[in-house]
XYZ file of C-alpha atoms in Angstrom:
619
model
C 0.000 0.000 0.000
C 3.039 2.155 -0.452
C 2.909 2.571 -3.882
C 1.280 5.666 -4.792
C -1.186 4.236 -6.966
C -2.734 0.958 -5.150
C -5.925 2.824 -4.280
C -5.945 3.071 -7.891
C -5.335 -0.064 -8.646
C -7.670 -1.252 -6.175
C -10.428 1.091 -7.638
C -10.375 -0.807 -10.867
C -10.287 -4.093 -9.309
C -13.492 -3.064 -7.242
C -15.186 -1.836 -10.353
C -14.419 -4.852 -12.694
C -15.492 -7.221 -9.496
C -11.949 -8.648 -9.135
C -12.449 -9.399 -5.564
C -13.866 -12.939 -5.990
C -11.918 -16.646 -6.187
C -11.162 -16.150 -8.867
C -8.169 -14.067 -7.678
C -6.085 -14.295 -4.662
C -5.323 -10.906 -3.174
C -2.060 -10.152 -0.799
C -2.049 -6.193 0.435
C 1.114 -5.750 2.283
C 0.077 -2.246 4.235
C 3.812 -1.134 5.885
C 2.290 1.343 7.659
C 3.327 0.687 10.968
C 0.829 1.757 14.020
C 0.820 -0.549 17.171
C -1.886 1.612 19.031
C -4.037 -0.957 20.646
C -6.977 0.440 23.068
C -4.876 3.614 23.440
C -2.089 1.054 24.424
C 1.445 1.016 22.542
C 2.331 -2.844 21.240
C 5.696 -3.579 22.322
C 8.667 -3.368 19.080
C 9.250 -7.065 18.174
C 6.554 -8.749 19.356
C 5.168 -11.366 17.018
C 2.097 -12.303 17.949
C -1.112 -10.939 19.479
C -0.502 -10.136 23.241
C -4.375 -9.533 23.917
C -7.789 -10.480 22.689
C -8.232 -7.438 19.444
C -11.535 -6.488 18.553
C -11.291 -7.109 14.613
C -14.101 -6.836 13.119
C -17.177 -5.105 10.758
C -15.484 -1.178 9.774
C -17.314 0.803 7.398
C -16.490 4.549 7.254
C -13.720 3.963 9.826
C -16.161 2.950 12.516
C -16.303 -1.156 13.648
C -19.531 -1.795 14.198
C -19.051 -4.885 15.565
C -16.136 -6.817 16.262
C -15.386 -10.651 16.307
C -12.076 -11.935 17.429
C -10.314 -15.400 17.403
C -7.728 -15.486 19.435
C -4.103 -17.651 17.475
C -3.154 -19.866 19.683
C 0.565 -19.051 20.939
C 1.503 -22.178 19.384
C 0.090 -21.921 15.816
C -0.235 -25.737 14.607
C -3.386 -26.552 16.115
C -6.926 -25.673 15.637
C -7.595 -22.965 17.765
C -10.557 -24.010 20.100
C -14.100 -23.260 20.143
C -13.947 -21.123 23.386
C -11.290 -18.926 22.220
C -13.670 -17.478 20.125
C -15.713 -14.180 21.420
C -17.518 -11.521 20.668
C -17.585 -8.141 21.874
C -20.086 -4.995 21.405
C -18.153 -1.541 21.179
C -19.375 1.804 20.543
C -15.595 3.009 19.850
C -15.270 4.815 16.654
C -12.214 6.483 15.606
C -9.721 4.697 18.438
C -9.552 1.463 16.620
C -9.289 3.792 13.345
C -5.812 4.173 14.034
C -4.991 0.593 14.565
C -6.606 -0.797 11.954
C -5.372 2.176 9.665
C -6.693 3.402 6.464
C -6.284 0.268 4.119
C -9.319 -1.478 5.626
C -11.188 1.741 5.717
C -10.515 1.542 2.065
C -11.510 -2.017 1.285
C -15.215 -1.301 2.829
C -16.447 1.496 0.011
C -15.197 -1.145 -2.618
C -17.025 -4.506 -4.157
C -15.600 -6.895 -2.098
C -17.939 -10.915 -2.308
C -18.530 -13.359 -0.117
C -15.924 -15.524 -1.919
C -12.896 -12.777 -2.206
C -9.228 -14.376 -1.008
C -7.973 -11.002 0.509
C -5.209 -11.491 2.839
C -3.860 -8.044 4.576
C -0.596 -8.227 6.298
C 0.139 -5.953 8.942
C 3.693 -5.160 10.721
C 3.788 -6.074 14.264
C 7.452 -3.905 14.843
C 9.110 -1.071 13.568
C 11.257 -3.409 11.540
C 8.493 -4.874 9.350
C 10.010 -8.028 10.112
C 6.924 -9.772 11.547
C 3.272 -9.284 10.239
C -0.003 -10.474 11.081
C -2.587 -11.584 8.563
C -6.357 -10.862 8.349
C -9.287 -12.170 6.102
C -11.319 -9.729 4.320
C -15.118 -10.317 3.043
C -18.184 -8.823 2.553
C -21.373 -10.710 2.528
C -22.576 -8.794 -0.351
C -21.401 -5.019 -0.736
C -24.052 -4.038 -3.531
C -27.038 -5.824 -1.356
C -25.749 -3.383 1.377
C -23.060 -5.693 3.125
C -20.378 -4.436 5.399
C -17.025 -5.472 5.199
C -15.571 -8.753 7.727
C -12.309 -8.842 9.220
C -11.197 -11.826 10.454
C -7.405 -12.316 12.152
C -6.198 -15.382 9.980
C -2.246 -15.785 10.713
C 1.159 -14.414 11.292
C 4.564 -14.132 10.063
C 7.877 -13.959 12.472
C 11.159 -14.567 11.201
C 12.043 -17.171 13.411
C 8.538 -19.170 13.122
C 7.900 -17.884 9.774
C 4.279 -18.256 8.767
C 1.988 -20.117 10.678
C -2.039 -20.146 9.865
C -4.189 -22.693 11.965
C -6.321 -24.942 10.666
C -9.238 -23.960 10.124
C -13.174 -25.118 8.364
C -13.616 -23.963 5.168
C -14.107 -20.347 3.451
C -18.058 -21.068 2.923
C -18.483 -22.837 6.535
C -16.188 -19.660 7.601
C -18.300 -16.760 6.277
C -21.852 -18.890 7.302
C -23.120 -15.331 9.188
C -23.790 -12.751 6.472
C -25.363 -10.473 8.950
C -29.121 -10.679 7.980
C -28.319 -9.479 4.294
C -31.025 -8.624 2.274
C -30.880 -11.133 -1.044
C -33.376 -9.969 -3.959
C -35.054 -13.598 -4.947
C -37.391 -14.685 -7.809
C -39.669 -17.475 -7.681
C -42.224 -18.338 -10.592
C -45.511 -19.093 -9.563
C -47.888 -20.005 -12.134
C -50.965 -19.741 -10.393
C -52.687 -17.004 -8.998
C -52.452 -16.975 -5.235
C -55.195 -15.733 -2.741
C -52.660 -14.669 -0.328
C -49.674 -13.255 0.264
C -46.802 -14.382 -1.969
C -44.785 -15.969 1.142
C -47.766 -17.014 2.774
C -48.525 -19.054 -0.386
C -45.022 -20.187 -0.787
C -44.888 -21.503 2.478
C -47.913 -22.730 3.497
C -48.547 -26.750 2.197
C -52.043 -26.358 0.751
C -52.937 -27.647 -2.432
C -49.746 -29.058 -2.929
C -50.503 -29.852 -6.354
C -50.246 -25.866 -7.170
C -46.547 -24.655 -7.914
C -45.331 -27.610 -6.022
C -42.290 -27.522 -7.712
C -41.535 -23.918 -7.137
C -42.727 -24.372 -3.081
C -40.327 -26.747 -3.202
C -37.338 -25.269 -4.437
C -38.330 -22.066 -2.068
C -38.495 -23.723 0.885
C -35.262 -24.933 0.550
C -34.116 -21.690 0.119
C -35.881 -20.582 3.173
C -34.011 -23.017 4.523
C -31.047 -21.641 3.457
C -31.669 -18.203 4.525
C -31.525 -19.398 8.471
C -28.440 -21.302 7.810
C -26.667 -18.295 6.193
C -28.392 -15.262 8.280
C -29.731 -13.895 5.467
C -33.405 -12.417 4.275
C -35.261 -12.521 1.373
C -36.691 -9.773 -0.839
C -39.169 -11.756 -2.712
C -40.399 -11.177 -6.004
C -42.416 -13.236 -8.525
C -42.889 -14.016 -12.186
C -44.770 -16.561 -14.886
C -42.124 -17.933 -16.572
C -39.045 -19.763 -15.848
C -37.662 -17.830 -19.043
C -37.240 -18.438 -22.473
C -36.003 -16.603 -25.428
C -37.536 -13.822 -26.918
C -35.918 -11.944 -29.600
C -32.840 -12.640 -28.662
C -33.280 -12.262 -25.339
C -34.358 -14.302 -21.961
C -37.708 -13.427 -20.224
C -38.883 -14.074 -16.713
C -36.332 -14.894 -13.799
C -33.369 -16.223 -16.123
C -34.118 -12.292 -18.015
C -33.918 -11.030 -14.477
C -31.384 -13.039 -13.159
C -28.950 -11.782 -16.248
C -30.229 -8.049 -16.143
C -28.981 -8.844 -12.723
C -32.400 -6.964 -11.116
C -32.292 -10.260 -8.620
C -29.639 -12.046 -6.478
C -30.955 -15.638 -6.361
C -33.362 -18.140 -8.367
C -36.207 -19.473 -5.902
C -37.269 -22.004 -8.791
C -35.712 -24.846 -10.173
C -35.226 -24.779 -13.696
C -34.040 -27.662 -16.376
C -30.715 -27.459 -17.778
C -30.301 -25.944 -21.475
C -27.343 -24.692 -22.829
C -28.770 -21.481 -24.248
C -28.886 -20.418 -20.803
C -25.982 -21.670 -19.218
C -24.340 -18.462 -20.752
C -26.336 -16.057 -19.034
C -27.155 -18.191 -15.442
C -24.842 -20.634 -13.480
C -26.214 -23.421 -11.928
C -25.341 -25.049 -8.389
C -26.439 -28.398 -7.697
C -29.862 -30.604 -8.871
C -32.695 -30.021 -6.152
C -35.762 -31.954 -7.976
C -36.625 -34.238 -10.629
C -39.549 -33.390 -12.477
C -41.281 -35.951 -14.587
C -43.615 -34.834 -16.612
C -45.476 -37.992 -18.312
C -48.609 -39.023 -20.306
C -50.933 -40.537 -17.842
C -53.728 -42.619 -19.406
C -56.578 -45.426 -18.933
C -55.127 -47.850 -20.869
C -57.684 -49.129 -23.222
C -58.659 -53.311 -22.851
C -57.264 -55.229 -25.269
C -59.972 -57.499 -26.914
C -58.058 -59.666 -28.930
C -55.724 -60.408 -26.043
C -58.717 -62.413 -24.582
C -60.625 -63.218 -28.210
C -59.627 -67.317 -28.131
C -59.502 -68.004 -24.481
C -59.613 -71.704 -24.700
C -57.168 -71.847 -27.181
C -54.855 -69.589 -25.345
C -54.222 -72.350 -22.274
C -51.129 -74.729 -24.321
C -49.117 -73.972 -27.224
C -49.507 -75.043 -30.416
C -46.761 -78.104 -29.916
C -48.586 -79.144 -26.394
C -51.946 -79.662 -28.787
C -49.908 -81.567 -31.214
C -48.639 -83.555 -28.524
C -51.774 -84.379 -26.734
C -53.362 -85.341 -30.104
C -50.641 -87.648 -30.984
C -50.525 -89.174 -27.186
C -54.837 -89.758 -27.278
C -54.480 -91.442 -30.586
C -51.351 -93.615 -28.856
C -53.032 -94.681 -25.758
C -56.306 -95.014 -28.071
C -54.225 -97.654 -30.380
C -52.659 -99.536 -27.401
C -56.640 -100.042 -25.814
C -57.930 -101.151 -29.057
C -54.825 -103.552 -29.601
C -55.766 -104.386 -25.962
C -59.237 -105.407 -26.599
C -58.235 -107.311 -29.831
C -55.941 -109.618 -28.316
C -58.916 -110.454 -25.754
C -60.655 -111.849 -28.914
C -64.010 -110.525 -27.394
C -64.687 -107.541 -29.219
C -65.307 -104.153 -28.194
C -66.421 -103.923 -24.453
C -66.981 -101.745 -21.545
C -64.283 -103.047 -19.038
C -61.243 -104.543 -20.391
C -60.434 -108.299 -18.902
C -56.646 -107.669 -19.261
C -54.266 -106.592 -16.893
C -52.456 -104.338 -19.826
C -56.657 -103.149 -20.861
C -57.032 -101.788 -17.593
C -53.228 -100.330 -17.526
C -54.065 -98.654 -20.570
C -57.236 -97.267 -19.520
C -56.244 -95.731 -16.249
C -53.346 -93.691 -17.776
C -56.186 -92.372 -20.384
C -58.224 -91.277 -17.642
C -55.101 -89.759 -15.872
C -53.812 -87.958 -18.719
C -57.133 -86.689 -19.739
C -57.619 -85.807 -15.942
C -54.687 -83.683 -15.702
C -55.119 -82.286 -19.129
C -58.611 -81.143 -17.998
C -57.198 -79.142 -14.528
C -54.200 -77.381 -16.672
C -56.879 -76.376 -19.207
C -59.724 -75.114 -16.939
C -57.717 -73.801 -14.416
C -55.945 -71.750 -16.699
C -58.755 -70.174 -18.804
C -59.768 -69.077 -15.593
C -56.522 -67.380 -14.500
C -56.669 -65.800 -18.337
C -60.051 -64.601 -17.220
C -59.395 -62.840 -14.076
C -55.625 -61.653 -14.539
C -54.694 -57.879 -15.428
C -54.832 -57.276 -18.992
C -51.325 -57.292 -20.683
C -50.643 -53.123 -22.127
C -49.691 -53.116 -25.891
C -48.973 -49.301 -25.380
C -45.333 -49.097 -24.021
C -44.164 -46.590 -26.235
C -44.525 -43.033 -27.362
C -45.092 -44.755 -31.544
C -46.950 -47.163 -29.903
C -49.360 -43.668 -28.450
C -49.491 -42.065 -31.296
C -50.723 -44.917 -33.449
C -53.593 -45.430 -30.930
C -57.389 -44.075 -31.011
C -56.623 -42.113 -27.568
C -57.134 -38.595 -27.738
C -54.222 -36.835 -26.517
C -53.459 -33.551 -24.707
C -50.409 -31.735 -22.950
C -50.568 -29.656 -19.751
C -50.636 -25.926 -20.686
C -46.987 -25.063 -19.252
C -44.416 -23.043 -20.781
C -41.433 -25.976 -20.849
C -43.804 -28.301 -22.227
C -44.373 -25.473 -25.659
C -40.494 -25.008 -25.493
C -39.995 -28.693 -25.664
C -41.572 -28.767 -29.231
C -39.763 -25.742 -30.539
C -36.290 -27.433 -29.421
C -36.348 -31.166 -29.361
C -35.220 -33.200 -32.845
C -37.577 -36.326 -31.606
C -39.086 -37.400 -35.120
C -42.047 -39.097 -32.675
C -42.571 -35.949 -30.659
C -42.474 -33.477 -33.546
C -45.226 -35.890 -35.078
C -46.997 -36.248 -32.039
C -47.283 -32.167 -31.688
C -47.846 -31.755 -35.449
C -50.622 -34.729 -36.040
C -52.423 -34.920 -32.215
C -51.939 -32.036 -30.007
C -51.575 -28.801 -32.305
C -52.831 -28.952 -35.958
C -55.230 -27.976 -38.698
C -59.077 -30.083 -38.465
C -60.528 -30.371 -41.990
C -64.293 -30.775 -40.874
C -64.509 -27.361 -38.763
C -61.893 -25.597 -40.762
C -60.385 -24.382 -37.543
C -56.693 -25.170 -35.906
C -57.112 -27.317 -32.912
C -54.487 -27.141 -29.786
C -55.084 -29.842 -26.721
C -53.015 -27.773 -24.484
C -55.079 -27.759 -20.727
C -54.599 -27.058 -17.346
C -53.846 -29.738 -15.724
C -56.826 -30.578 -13.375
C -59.394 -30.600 -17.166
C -56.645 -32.762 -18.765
C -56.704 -35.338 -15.972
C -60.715 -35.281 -15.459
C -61.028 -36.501 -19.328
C -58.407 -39.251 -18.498
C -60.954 -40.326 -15.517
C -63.920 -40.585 -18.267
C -61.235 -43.232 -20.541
C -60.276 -42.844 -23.844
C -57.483 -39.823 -23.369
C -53.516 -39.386 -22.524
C -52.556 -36.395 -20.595
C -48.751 -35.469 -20.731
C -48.734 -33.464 -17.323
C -45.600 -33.252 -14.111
C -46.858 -35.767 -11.461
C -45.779 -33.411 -8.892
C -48.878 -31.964 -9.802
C -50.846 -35.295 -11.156
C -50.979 -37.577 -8.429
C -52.801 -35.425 -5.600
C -55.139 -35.092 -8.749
C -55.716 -38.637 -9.124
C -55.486 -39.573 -5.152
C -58.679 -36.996 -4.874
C -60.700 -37.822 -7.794
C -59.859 -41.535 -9.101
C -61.235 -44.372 -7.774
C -59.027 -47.874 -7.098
C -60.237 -49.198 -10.668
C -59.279 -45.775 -12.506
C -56.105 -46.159 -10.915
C -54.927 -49.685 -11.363
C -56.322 -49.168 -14.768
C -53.205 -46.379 -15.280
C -49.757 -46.631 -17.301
C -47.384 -43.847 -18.019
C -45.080 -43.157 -20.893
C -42.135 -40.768 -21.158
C -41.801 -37.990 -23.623
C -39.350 -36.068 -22.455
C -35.634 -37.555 -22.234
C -34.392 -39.031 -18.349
C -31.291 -36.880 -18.696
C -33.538 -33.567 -19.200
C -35.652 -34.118 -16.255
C -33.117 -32.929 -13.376
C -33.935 -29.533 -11.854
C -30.963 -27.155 -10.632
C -31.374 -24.398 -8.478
C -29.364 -21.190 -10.256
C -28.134 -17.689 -9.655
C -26.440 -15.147 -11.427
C -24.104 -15.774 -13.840
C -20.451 -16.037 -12.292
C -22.274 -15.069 -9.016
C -20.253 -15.249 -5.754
C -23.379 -16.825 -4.032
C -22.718 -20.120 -6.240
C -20.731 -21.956 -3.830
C -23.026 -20.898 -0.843
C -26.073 -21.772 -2.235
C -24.543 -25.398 -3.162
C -23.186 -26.098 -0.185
C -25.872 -25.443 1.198
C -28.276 -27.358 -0.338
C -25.820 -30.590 -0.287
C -26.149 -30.099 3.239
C -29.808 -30.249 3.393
C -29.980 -33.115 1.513
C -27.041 -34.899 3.833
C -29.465 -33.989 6.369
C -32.403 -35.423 5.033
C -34.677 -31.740 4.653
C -34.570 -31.979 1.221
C -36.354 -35.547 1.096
C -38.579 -34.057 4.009
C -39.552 -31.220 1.799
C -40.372 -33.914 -0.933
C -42.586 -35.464 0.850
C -44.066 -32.259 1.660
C -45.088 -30.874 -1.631
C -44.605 -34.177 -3.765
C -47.662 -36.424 -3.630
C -46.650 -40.285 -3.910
C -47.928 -42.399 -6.771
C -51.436 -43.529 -5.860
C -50.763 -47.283 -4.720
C -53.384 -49.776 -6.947
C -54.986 -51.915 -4.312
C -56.301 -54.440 -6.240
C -59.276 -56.435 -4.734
C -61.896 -58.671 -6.775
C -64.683 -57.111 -7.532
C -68.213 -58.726 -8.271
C -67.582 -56.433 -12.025
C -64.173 -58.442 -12.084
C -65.713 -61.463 -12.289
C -67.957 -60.530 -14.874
C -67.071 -62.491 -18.360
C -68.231 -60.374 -21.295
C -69.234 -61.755 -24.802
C -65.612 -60.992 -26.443
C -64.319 -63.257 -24.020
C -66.611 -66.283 -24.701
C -67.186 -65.745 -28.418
C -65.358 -68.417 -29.693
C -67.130 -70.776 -27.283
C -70.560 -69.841 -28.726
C -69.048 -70.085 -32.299
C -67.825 -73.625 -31.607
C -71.453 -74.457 -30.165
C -72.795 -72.936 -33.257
C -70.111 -74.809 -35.889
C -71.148 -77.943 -33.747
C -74.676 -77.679 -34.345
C -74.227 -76.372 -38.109
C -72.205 -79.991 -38.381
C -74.975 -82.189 -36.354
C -77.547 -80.279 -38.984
C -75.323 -81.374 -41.872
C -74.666 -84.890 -40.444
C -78.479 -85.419 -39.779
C -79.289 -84.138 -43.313
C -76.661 -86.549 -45.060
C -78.149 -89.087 -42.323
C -81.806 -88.405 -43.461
C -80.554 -88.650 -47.289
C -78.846 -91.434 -46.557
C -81.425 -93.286 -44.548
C -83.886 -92.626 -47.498
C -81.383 -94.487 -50.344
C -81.166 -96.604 -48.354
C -84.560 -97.524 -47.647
C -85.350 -96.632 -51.127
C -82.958 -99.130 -51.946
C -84.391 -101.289 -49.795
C -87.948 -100.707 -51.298
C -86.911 -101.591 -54.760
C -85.029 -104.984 -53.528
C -88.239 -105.983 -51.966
C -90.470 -105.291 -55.011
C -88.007 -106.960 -56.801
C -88.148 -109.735 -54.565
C -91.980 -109.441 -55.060
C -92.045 -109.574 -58.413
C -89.151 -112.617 -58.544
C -91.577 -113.952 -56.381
C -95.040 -113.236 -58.556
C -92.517 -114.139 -61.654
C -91.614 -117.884 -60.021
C -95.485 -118.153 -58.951
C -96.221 -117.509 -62.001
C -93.757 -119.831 -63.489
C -94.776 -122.110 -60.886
C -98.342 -121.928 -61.706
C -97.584 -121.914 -65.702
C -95.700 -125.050 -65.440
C -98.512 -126.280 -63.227
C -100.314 -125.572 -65.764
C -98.853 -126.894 -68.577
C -98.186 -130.555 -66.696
C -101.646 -130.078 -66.278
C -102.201 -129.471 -69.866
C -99.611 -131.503 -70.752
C -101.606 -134.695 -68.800
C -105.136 -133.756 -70.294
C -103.409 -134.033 -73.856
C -101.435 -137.053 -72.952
C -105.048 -137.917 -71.544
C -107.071 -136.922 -74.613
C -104.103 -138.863 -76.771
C -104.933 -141.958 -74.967
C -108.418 -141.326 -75.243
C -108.609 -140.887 -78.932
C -106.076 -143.759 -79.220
C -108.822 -145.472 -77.779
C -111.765 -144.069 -79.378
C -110.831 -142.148 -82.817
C -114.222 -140.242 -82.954
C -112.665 -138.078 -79.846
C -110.751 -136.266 -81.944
């Protein structure tokens, strides 16, 4: 501080904010003054002799003053007692002790995270110095500047620093500092903006950005800071070249802190910096999943594979061989109860197969019956080439997702269900809804909602019953990798580190998953219990049964008609053999009688021959 133009140099570095980590500052002040309380510090002495009041100056007045004490040894940590704090209304007597470099340092831009060491002589000979740790919790939010004793440097000991936590655990106390904070809130609250920030009703509301603010709230008491809340719509997006809502804020610097987690994009990592993830938001279509018909269409077909009907065909028409064999070697025919050991062998395994058979087949028609439907909609192609009607929750990420993403499903998707031109009213539809309409037309069947579940399932614990929600699947639009939600601040901001440590802290501590379970509604759990409706077998499900009664009695008809035809050639057949045993019959009477007849004849002529032999006139 010699030099005649370090306040210079130090102007510059204050007005280009050089007083960050970024740079490690070592301000060797040799102006010597050993006035302690009035008291003159004896030449040589190289270390602190009493307890100094360091502490907050501002305007060459300390305000208030913290000391550590070094321990006399300087390798160890120096102990929690030695630590104290002391009230003084002394203004201009410490002025001189702590000289003019520090009065300096508290009109300039000094962070939270600056590495500013001052070294002060302890002698006359500048041969021994003691160190102190300059910060300011935040000297544009209206932050005064911290002095903290950090070492010293003797030339027989040379330097010695103790141990000590780190610079964020270090600088915890930032003297109830006023931090400007922006939270989006989407809905429009009845109440005070804190109030409805803080207070868990209707969870499903902004649950996100609750959330995200209580943690920060959090933060504030850990830190000893307070908020200066303000609010916005949108998380921020580009608009003509430019970011709108609390990113736009956050890089017009008007605020110090984000209270909403946002998703990461690279367009804004050049205007924000992010910290550490907070929440994962999964936004989803939710839908009734539709029955599948044909899935149940054949039921008692569906019990064994094709090769297990092949196989029991092939085994009946064994086991019927081997009985027939059995009942030929008896030489008695065909008969109800085989004689033979190997008959009866035969015919128990036939009743034991086709027992068996009969249990597998029944009992598992019945399982097909009353078992949960298997879903043929698993993917987003899979949703789009559906008959659902689909919609998207009315949210500003879910618009940006269609102007960014390179999907080839979810461009179609947008362009052919959710946002696009109907022919029969000539008008352009959009299914973009708030989330509560989406969710009720889900209830009725039929339509897919893409909507956050943070806000979804208190939607569907209220309003769906156990069927509704057993009857539920879910399908992704939006990559895994996109779905993490970082808390942010300004761009290169000092309050980077803070902020992440501590929020890593309240998740070590388990306030983070506390908060979750706060403002994050679980999954509805399906408690599936049988129902008299599940037991209920509809006509798609028994179809083929009445079609194989049907085709039965279609065959019997046909049978009994060939029967009928057949049973009257026969009989006709029949008919004509008898009158053609008739007639043989009349034919040999006939013959009989004719040759009767003619013997007959045959004597009277013989008769009348012998006659007229006899007596010539009988001729």
């Amino acid at each position: 501080m010699a030099c005649e133009n370090a306040p210079d140099v130090l102007e510059q570095a204050s007005k280009y904010e050089l007083f960050n980590a970024s740079f490690h500052w070592l301000i060797i002040d040799k102006n010597y003054n050993s006035i302690v309380d009035g008291n003159k510090m004896p030449a040589g002495s190289s270390r602190l002799q009493t307890p100094i009041p360091w502490g907050t100056v501002k305007n060459g007045t300390v305000l208030g003053q913290t000391l550590r004490s070094m321990h006399p040894g300087g390798n160890d940590t120096v102990p929690d007692d030695q630590w104290s704090t002391v009230e003084s209304g002394r203004t201009d007597t410490n002025a001189n002790a702590t000289g003019d470099t520090f009065e300096l340092l508290a009109t300039m831009n000094v962070s939270i995270n600056a590495e500013i060491t001052v070294a002060k002589p302890t002698d006359a000979s500048y041969r021994g110095f003691t160190l102190y740790d300059l910060w300011n919790p935040g000297f544009i939010s209206g932050g005064k500047l911290k002095i903290e004793p950090l070492g010293r440097y003797g030339p027989t000991e040379g330097l010695v620093i103790a141990r000590r936590a780190t610079t964020v655990v270090r600088r915890r106390n930032m003297g109830g500092l006023k931090l400007k904070i922006m939270t989006v809130v989407t809905q429009k609250p009845h109440q005070p903006l804190e109030l409805y920030l803080t207070t868990p009703q209707n969870t499903h509301h902004d649950s996100v950005h609750r959330y995200n603010y209580g943690l920060m709230s959090m933060l504030k008491d850990f830190y000893n800071f307070t908020f200066v809340n303000r609010r916005t719509k949108s998380w921020g997006y580009l608009r003509n070249g430019k970011f709108d809502g609390m990113i736009g804020a956050l890089a017009r610097r008007e605020v110090d802190l984000g209270g909403s987690p946002m998703f990461f994009r690279t367009e804004r990592h050049r205007v924000v910096s992010y910290t550490t993830r907070t929440f994962i938001e999964r936004p989803c279509f939710i839908f009734r999943h539709p029955p599948r018909n044909e899935a149940v269409k054949n039921p008692f077909l569906l019990p064994f594979q094709i090769i297990v009907w092949y196989l029991m065909v092939a085994c009946g028409l064994i086991l019927a061989l081997a009985l027939c064999l059995s009942f030929f070697v008896e030489d008695t025919g065909l008969s109800e109860i085989p004689h033979l050991s190997s008959g009866r062998c035969t015919s128990f395994f036939i009743l034991l197969f086709g027992y068996l058979m009969y249990q597998y087949y029944s009992a598992s028609i019945v399982g097909t019956l009353l078992m949960e439907q298997p879903k043929s909609i698993k993917t987003l192609r899979n949703l789009i080439d559906s008959r659902l009607t689909l919609g998207i929750e009315d949210i500003p990420y879910s618009r940006d997702y269609f102007v960014r993403t390179t999907d080839a499903d979810s461009l179609e998707l947008h362009r052919t269900r959710i946002e696009y031109y109907e022919p029969r009213t000539g008008r352009n539809v959009s299914h973009f809804l708030p989330a509560a309409d989406g969710l009720q037309l889900v209830r009725a069947g039929g339509y897919a909602f893409h909507v956050a579940i943070s806000a979804a399932y208190r939607i569907i614990r209220l309003t769906f019953g156990e069927r509704e929600i057993c009857e539920l699947s879910e399908i992704d639009m939006f990559p895994v990798w996109s779905q993490w939600m970082v808390a942010i601040v300004q761009k290169n901001s000092p309050y980077r580190d803070v902020i992440t440590y501590g929020l890593r802290r309240l998740n070590e501590a388990g306030l983070m998953q506390r908060q979750r379970h706060v403002w994050q509604e679980p999954k509805p759990k399906c408690v599936r219990q049988i129902a008299p409706t599940d037991l209920i077998v509809g006509l798609d499900a028994v179809v083929s049964a009445f079609v194989l009664l049907v085709g039965g009695a279609a065959l019997s008809i046909c049978v009994l008609v060939v029967e009928v035809v057949c049973r009257r050639i026969e009989r006709h057949r029949r008919g004509c053999r008898r009158e053609l045993e008739q007639n043989r019959f009349v034919m040999m009477t006939k013959q009989r009688y004719s040759a009767a007849v003619t013997v007959r004849n045959c004597f009277t002529l013989n008769s009348r021959e012998r006659l007229r032999k006899k007596n010539p006139k009988c001729s």
